[in-house]
PDB file of C-alpha atoms in Angstrom:
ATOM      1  CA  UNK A   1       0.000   0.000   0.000  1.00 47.00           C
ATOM      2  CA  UNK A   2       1.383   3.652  -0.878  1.00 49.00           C
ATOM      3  CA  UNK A   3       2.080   6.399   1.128  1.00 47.00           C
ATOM      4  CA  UNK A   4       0.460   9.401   0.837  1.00 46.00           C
ATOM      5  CA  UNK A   5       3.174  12.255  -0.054  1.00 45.00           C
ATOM      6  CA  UNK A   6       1.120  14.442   2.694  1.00 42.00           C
ATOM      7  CA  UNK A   7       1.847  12.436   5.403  1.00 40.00           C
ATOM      8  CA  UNK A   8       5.739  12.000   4.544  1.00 42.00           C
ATOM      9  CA  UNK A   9       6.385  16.065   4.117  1.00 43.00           C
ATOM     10  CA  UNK A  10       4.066  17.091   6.468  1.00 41.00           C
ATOM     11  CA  UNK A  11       3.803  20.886   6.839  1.00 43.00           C
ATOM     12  CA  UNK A  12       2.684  21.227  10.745  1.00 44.00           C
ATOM     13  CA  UNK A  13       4.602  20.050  13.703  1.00 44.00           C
ATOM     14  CA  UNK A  14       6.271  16.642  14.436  1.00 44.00           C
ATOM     15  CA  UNK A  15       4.604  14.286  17.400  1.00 38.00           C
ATOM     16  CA  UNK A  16       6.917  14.490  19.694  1.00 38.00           C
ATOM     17  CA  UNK A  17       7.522  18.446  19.538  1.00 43.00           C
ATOM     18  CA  UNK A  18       4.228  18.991  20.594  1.00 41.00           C
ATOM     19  CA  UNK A  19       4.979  18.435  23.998  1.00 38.00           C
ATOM     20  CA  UNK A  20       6.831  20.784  26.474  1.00 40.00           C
ATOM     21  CA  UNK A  21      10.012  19.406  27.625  1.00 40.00           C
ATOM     22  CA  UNK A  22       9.888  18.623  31.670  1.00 37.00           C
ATOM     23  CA  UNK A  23      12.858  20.489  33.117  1.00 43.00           C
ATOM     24  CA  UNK A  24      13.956  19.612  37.084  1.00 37.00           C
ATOM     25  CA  UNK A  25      16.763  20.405  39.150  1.00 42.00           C
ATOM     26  CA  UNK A  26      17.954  17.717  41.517  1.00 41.00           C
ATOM     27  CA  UNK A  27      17.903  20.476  44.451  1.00 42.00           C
ATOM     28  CA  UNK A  28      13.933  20.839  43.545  1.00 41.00           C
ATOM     29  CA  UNK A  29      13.163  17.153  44.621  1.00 37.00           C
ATOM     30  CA  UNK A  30      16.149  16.983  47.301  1.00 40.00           C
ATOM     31  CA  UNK A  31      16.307  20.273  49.246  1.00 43.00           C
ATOM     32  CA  UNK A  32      18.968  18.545  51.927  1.00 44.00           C
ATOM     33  CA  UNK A  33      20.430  17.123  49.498  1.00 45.00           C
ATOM     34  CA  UNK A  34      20.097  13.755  47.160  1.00 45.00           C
ATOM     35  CA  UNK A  35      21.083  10.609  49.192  1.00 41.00           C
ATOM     36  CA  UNK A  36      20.623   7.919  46.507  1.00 42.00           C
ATOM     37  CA  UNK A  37      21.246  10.119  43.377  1.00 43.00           C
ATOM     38  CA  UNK A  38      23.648  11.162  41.299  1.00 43.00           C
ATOM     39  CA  UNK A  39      24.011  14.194  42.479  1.00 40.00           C
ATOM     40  CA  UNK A  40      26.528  13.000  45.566  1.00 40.00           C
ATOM     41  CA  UNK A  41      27.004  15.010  48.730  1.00 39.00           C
ATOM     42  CA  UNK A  42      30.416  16.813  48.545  1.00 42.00           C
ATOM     43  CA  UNK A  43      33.102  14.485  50.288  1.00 43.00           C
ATOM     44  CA  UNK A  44      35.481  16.089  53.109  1.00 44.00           C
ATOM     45  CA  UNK A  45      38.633  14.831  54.762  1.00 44.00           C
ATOM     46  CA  UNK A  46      37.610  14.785  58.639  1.00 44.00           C
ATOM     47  CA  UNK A  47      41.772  15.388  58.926  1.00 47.00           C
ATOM     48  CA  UNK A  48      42.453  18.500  57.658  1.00 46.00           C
ATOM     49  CA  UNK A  49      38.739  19.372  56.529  1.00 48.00           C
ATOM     50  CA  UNK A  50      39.708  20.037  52.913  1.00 48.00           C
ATOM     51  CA  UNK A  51      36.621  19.498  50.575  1.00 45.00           C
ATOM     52  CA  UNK A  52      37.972  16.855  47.536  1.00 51.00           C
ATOM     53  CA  UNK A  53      35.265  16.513  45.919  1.00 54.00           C
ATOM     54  CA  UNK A  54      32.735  19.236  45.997  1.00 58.00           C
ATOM     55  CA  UNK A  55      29.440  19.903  45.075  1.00 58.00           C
ATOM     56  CA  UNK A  56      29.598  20.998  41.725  1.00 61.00           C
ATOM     57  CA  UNK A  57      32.379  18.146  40.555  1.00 61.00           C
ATOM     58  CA  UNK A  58      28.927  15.697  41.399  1.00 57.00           C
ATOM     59  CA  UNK A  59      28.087  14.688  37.313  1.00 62.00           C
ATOM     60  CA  UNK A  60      31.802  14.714  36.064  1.00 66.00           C
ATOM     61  CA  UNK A  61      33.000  11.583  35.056  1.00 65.00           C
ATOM     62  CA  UNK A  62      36.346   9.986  37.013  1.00 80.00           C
ATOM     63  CA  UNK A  63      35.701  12.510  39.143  1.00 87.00           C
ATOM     64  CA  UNK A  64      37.742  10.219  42.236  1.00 90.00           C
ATOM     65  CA  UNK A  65      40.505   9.990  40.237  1.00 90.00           C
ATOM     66  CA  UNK A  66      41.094  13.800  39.550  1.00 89.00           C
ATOM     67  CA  UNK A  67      40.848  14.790  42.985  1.00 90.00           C
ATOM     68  CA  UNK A  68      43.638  12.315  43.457  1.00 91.00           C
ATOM     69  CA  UNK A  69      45.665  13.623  40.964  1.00 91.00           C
ATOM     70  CA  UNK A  70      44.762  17.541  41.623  1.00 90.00           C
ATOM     71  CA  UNK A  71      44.382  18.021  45.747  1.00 91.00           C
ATOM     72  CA  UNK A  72      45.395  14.881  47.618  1.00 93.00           C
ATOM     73  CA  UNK A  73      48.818  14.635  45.869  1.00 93.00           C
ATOM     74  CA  UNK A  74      50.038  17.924  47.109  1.00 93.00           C
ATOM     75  CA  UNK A  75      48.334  17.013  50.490  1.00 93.00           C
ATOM     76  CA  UNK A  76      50.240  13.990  51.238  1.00 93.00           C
ATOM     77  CA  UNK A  77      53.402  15.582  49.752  1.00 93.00           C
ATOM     78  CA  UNK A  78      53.241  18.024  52.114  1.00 92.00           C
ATOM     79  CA  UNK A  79      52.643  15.646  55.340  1.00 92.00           C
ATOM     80  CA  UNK A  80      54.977  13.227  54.701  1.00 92.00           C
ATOM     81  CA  UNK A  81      57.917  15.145  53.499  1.00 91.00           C
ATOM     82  CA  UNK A  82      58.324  13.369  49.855  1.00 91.00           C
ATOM     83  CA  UNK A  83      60.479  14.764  47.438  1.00 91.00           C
ATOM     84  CA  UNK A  84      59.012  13.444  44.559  1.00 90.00           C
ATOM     85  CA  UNK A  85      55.438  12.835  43.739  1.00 89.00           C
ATOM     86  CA  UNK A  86      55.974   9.138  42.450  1.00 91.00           C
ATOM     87  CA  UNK A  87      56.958   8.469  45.827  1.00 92.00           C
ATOM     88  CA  UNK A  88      53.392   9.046  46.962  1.00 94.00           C
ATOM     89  CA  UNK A  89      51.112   6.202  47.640  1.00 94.00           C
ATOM     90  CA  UNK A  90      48.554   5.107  45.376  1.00 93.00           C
ATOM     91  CA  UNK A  91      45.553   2.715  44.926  1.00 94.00           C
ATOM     92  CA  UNK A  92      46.887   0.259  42.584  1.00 94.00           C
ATOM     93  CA  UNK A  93      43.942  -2.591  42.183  1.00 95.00           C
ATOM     94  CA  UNK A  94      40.645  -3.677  43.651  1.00 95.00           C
ATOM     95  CA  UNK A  95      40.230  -6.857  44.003  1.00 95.00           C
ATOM     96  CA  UNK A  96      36.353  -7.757  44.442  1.00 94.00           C
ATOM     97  CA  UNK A  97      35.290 -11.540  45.908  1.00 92.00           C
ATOM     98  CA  UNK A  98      32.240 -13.322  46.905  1.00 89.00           C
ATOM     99  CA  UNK A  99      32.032 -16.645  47.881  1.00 84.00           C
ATOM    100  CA  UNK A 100      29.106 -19.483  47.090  1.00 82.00           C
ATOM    101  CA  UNK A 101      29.251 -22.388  49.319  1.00 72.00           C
ATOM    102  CA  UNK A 102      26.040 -23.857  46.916  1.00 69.00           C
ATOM    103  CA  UNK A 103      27.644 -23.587  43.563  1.00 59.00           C
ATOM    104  CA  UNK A 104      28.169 -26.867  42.382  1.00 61.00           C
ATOM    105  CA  UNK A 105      24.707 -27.676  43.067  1.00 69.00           C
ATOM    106  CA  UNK A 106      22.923 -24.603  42.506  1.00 71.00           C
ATOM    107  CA  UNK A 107      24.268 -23.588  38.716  1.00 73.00           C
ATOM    108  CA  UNK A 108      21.622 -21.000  38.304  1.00 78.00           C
ATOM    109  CA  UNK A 109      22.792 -19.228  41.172  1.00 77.00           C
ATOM    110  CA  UNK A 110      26.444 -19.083  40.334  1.00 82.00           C
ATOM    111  CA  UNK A 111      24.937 -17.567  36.820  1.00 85.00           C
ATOM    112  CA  UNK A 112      22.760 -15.028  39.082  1.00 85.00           C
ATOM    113  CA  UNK A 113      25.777 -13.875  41.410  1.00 85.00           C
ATOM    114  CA  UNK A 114      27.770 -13.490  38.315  1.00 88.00           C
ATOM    115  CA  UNK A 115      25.490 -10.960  36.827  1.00 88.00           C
ATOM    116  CA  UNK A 116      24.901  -9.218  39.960  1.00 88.00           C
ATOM    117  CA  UNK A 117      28.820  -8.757  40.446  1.00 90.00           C
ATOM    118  CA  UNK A 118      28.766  -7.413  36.856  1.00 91.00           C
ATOM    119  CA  UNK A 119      26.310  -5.207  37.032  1.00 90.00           C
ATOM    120  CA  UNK A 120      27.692  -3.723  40.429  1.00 90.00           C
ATOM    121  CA  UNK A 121      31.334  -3.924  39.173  1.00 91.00           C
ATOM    122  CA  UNK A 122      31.347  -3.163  35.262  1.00 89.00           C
ATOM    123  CA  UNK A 123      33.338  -6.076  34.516  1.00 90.00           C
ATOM    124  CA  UNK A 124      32.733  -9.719  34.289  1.00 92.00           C
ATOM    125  CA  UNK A 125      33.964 -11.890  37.521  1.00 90.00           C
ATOM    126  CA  UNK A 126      35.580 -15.095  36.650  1.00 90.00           C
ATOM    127  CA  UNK A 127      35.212 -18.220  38.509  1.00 87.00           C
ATOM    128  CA  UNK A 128      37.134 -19.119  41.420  1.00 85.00           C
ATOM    129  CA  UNK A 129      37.990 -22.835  41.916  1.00 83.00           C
ATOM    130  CA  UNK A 130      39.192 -25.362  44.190  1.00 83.00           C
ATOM    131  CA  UNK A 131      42.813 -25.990  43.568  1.00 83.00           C
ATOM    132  CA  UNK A 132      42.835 -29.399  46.104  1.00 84.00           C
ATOM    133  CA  UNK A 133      40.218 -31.584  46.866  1.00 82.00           C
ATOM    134  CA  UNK A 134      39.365 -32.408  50.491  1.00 80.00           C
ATOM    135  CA  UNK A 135      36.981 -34.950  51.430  1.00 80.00           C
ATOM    136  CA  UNK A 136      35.488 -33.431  54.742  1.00 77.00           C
ATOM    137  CA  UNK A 137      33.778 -30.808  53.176  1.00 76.00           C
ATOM    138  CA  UNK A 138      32.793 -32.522  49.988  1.00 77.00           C
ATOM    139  CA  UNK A 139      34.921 -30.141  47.963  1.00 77.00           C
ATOM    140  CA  UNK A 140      36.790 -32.128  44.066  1.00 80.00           C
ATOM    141  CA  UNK A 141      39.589 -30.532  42.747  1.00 82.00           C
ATOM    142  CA  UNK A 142      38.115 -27.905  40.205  1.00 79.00           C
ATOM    143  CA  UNK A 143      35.078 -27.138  41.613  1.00 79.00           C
ATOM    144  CA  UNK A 144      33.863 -23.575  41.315  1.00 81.00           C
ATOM    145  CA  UNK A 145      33.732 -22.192  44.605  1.00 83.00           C
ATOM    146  CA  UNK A 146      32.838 -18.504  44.090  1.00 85.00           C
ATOM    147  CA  UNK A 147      33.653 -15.613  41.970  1.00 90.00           C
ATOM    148  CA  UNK A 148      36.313 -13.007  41.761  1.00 93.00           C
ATOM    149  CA  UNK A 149      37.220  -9.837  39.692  1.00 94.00           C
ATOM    150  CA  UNK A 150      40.081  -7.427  39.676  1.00 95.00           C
ATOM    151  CA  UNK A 151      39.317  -3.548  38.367  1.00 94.00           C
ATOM    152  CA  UNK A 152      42.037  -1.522  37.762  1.00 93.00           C
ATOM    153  CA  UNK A 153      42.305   2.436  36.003  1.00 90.00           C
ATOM    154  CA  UNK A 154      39.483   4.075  35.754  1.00 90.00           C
ATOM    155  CA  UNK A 155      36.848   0.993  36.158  1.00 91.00           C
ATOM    156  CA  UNK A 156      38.380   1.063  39.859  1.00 93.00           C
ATOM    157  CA  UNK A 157      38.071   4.877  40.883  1.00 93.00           C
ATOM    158  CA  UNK A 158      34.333   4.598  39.617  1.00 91.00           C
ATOM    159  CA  UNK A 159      33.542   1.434  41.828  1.00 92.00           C
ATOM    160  CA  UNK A 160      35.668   3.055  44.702  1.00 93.00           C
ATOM    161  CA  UNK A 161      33.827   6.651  44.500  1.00 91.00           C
ATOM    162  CA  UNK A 162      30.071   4.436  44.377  1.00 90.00           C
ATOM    163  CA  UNK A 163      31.722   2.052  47.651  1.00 92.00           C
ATOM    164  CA  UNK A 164      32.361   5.723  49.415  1.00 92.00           C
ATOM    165  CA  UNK A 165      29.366   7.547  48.767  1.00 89.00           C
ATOM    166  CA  UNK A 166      26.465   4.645  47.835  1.00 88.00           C
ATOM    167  CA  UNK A 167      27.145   1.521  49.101  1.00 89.00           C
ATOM    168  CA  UNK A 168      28.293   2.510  52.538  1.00 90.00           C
ATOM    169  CA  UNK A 169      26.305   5.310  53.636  1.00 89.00           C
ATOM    170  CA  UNK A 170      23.154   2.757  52.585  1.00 88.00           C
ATOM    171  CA  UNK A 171      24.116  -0.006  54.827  1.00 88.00           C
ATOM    172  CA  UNK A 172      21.665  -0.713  57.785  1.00 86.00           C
ATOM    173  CA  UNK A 173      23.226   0.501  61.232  1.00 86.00           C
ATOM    174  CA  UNK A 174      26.682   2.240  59.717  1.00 87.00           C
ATOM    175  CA  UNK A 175      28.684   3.124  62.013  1.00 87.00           C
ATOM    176  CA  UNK A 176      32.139   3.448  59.591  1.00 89.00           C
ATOM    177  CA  UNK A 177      34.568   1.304  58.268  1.00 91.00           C
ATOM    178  CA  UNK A 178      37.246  -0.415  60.861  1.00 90.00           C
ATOM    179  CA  UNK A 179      40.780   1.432  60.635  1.00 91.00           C
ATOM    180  CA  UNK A 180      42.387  -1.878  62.095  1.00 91.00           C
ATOM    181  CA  UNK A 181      41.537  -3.310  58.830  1.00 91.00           C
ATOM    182  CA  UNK A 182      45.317  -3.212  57.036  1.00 92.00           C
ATOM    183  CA  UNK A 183      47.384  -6.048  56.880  1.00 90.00           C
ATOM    184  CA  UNK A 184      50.685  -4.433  57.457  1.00 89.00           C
ATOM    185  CA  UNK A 185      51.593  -3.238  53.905  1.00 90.00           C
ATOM    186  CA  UNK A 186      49.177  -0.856  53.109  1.00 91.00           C
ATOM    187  CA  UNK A 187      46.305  -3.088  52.413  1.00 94.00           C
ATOM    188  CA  UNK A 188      42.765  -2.315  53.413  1.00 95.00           C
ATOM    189  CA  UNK A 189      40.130  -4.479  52.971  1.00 93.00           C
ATOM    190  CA  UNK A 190      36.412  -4.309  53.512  1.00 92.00           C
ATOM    191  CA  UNK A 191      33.571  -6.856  54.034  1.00 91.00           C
ATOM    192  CA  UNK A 192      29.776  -5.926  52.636  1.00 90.00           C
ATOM    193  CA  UNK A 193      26.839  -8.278  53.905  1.00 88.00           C
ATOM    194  CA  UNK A 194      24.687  -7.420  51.332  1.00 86.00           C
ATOM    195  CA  UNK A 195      25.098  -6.474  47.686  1.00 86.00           C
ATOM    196  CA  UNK A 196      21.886  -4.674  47.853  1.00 84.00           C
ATOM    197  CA  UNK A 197      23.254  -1.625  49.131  1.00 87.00           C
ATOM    198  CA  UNK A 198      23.600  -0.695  45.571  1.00 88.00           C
ATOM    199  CA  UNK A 199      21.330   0.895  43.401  1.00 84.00           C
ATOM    200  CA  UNK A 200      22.435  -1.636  40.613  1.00 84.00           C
ATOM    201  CA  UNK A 201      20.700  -4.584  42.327  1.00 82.00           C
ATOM    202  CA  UNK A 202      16.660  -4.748  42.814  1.00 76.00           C
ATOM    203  CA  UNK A 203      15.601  -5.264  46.026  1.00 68.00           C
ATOM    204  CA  UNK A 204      12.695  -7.107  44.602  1.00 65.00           C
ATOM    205  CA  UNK A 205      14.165  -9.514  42.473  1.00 64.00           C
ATOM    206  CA  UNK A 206      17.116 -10.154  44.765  1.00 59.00           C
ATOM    207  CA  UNK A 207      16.323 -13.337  46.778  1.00 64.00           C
ATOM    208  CA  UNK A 208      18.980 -14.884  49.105  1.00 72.00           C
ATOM    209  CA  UNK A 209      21.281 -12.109  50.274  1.00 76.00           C
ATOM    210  CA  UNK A 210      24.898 -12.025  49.250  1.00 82.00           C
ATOM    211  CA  UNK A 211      27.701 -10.497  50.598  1.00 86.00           C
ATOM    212  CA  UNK A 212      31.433  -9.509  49.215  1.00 89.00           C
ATOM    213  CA  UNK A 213      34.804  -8.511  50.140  1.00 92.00           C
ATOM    214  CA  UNK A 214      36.509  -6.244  48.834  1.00 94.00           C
ATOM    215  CA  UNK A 215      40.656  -5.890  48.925  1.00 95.00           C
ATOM    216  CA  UNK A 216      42.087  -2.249  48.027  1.00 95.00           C
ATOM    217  CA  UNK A 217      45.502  -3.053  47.385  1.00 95.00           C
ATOM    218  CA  UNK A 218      47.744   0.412  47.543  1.00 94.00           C
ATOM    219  CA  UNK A 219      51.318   0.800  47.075  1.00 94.00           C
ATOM    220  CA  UNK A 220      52.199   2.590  50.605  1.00 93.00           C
ATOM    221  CA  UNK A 221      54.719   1.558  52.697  1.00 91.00           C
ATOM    222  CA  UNK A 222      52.810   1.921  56.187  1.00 91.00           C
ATOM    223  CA  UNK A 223      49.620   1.290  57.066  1.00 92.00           C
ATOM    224  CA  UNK A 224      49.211   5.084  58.224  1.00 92.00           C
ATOM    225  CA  UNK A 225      49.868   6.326  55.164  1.00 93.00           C
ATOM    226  CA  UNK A 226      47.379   3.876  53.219  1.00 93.00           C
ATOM    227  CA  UNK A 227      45.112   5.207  55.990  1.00 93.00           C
ATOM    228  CA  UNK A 228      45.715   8.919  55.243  1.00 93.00           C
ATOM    229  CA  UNK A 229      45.447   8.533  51.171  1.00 94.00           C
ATOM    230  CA  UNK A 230      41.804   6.231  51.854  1.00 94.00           C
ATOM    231  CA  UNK A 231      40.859   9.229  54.234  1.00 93.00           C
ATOM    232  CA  UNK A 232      41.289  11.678  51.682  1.00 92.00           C
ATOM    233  CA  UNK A 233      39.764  10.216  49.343  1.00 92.00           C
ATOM    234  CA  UNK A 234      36.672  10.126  51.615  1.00 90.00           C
ATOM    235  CA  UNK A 235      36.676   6.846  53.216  1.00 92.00           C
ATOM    236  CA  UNK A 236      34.131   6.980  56.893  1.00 91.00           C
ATOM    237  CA  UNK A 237      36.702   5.683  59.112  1.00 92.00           C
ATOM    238  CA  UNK A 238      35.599   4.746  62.380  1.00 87.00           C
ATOM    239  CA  UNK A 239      36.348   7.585  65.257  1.00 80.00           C
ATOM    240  CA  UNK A 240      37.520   6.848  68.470  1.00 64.00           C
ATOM    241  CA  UNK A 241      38.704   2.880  67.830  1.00 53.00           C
ATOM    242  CA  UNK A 242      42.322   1.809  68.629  1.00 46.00           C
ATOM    243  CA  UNK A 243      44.074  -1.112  68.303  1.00 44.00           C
ATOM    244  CA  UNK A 244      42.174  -3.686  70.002  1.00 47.00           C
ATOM    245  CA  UNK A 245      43.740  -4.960  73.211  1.00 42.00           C
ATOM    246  CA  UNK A 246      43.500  -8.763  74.281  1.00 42.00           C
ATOM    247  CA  UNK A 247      44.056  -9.657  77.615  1.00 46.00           C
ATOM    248  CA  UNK A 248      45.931 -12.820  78.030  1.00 53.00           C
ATOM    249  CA  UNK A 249      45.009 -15.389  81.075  1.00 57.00           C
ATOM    250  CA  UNK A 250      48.064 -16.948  83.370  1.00 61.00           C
ATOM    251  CA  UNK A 251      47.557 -20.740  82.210  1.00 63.00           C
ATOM    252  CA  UNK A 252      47.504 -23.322  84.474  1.00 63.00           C
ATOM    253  CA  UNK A 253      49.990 -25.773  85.147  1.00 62.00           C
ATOM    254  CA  UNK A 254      49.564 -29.066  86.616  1.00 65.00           C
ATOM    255  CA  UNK A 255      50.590 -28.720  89.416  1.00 64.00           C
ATOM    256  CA  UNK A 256      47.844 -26.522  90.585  1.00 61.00           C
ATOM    257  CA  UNK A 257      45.650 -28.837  89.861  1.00 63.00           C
ATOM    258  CA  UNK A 258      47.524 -31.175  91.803  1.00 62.00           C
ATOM    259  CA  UNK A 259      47.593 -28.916  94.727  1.00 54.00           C
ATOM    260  CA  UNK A 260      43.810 -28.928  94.755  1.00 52.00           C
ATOM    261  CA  UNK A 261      42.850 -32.248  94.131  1.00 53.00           C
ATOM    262  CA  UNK A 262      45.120 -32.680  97.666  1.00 55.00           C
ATOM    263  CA  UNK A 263      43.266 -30.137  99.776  1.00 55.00           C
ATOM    264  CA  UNK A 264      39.671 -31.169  98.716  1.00 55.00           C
ATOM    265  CA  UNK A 265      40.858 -34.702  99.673  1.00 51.00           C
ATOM    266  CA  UNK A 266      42.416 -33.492 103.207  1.00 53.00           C
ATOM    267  CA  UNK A 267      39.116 -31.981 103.803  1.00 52.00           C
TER     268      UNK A 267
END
């Protein structure tokens, strides 16, 4: 069937421009600001109360990774005396993990977690597997055990800025991260209970929660300065927390045992 030539060169107005474009401002919808938007409260370091990342900076892309490069390389410079600013510490990979006791058995929810990760991440997780097999927990050589992926560039300042400002601040009862975290050599690494803290995951197709842990791997020296450079960059440490203090009991010996076995006996 033809076309009638009126209806391809039409003389009045398109469909679509007959409607009035719907303008709003973020600061129209959030007037104390947006919690779970884009538009991300400005980050400060609690240290030296510097803003990083302001306001303004909210919608620019890799935005983590110029405040880096702009205001917390002069910052640490300055602190920790370095004479040259390849001798200041940097995030070098994230490594991102979540285990699935189930996943032998359960192949559609290795396939599930594996999307989730993605979608949270940007980048596909591989499978993690058994490398020996051990007979008390059922476990072959091979298996797949869980998933794993490792961001690095700019795929790992975007996950770190959402971890900072999205994931954390929506976890139930937050209280901030640990600082007694770091293994020694500048490590940190962080344990989430459930992925859902993201806006990339549904809370109503998500079924059984998962959680993940997550290794920033840095290339300080000291744990102090890992802590400083994770601190500028906005991370909630925890305020008022030391190193944790065990208290050791005197053991026992036998002979005080001994001693009073004897006396009940005598008595």
């Amino acid at each position: 069937m033809a076309t009638a030539p009126s209806l391809l060169h039409s003389s009045g107005p398109p469909f679509f421009s007959q409607f009035r474009a719907f303008q709003f401002s973020s600061s129209s919808l959030f007037p104390h600001g947006n919690r779970h938007g884009n538009a991300v409260v400005s980050v400060k370091a609690s240290a030296s109360g510097v803003v990083l990342v302001e306001k303004s900076e909210a919608e620019k892309a890799n935005r983590l990774k110029t405040a880096y490069t702009e205001k917390i390389i002069p910052l640490l410079m300055e602190e920790f005396s370095y004479t040259n600013k390849h001798q200041v510490p940097k995030i070098e990979k994230i490594v991102v993990n979540c285990g699935i006791g189930d996943a032998a058995q359960n192949a559609k929810g290795l396939d599930a977690a594996i999307s989730d990760l993605a979608l949270i991440t940007g980048q596909r997780p591989i499978k993690t597997r058994a490398r020996a097999s051990l007979a008390t927990l059922k476990i072959r050589e091979g298996q797949p055990l869980g998933i794993a992926v490792t961001l690095r560039g700019n795929m790992m300042y975007s996950f770190l800025d959402r971890v900072i400002n999205l994931g954390l601040p929506r976890t139930r009862d937050f209280q901030g991260v640990n600082p007694n975290s770091f293994d020694g050599h500048g490590n940190y690494s962080i344990g989430i209970k459930d992925q859902g803290v993201f806006p990339e995951i549904r809370a109503d197709v998500v079924g059984k929660p998962r959680g993940m842990d997550i290794c920033i791997v840095t290339t300080a020296n000291t744990d102090q300065e890992a802590q400083k450079l994770l601190a500028l960059m906005g991370m909630p440490f925890r305020e008022g927390s030391g190193p944790a203090t065990t208290i050791r009991k005197k053991k026992l010996k036998s002979h005080h045992f001994d001693a009073k076995s004897k006396g009940r006996g005598r008595r």
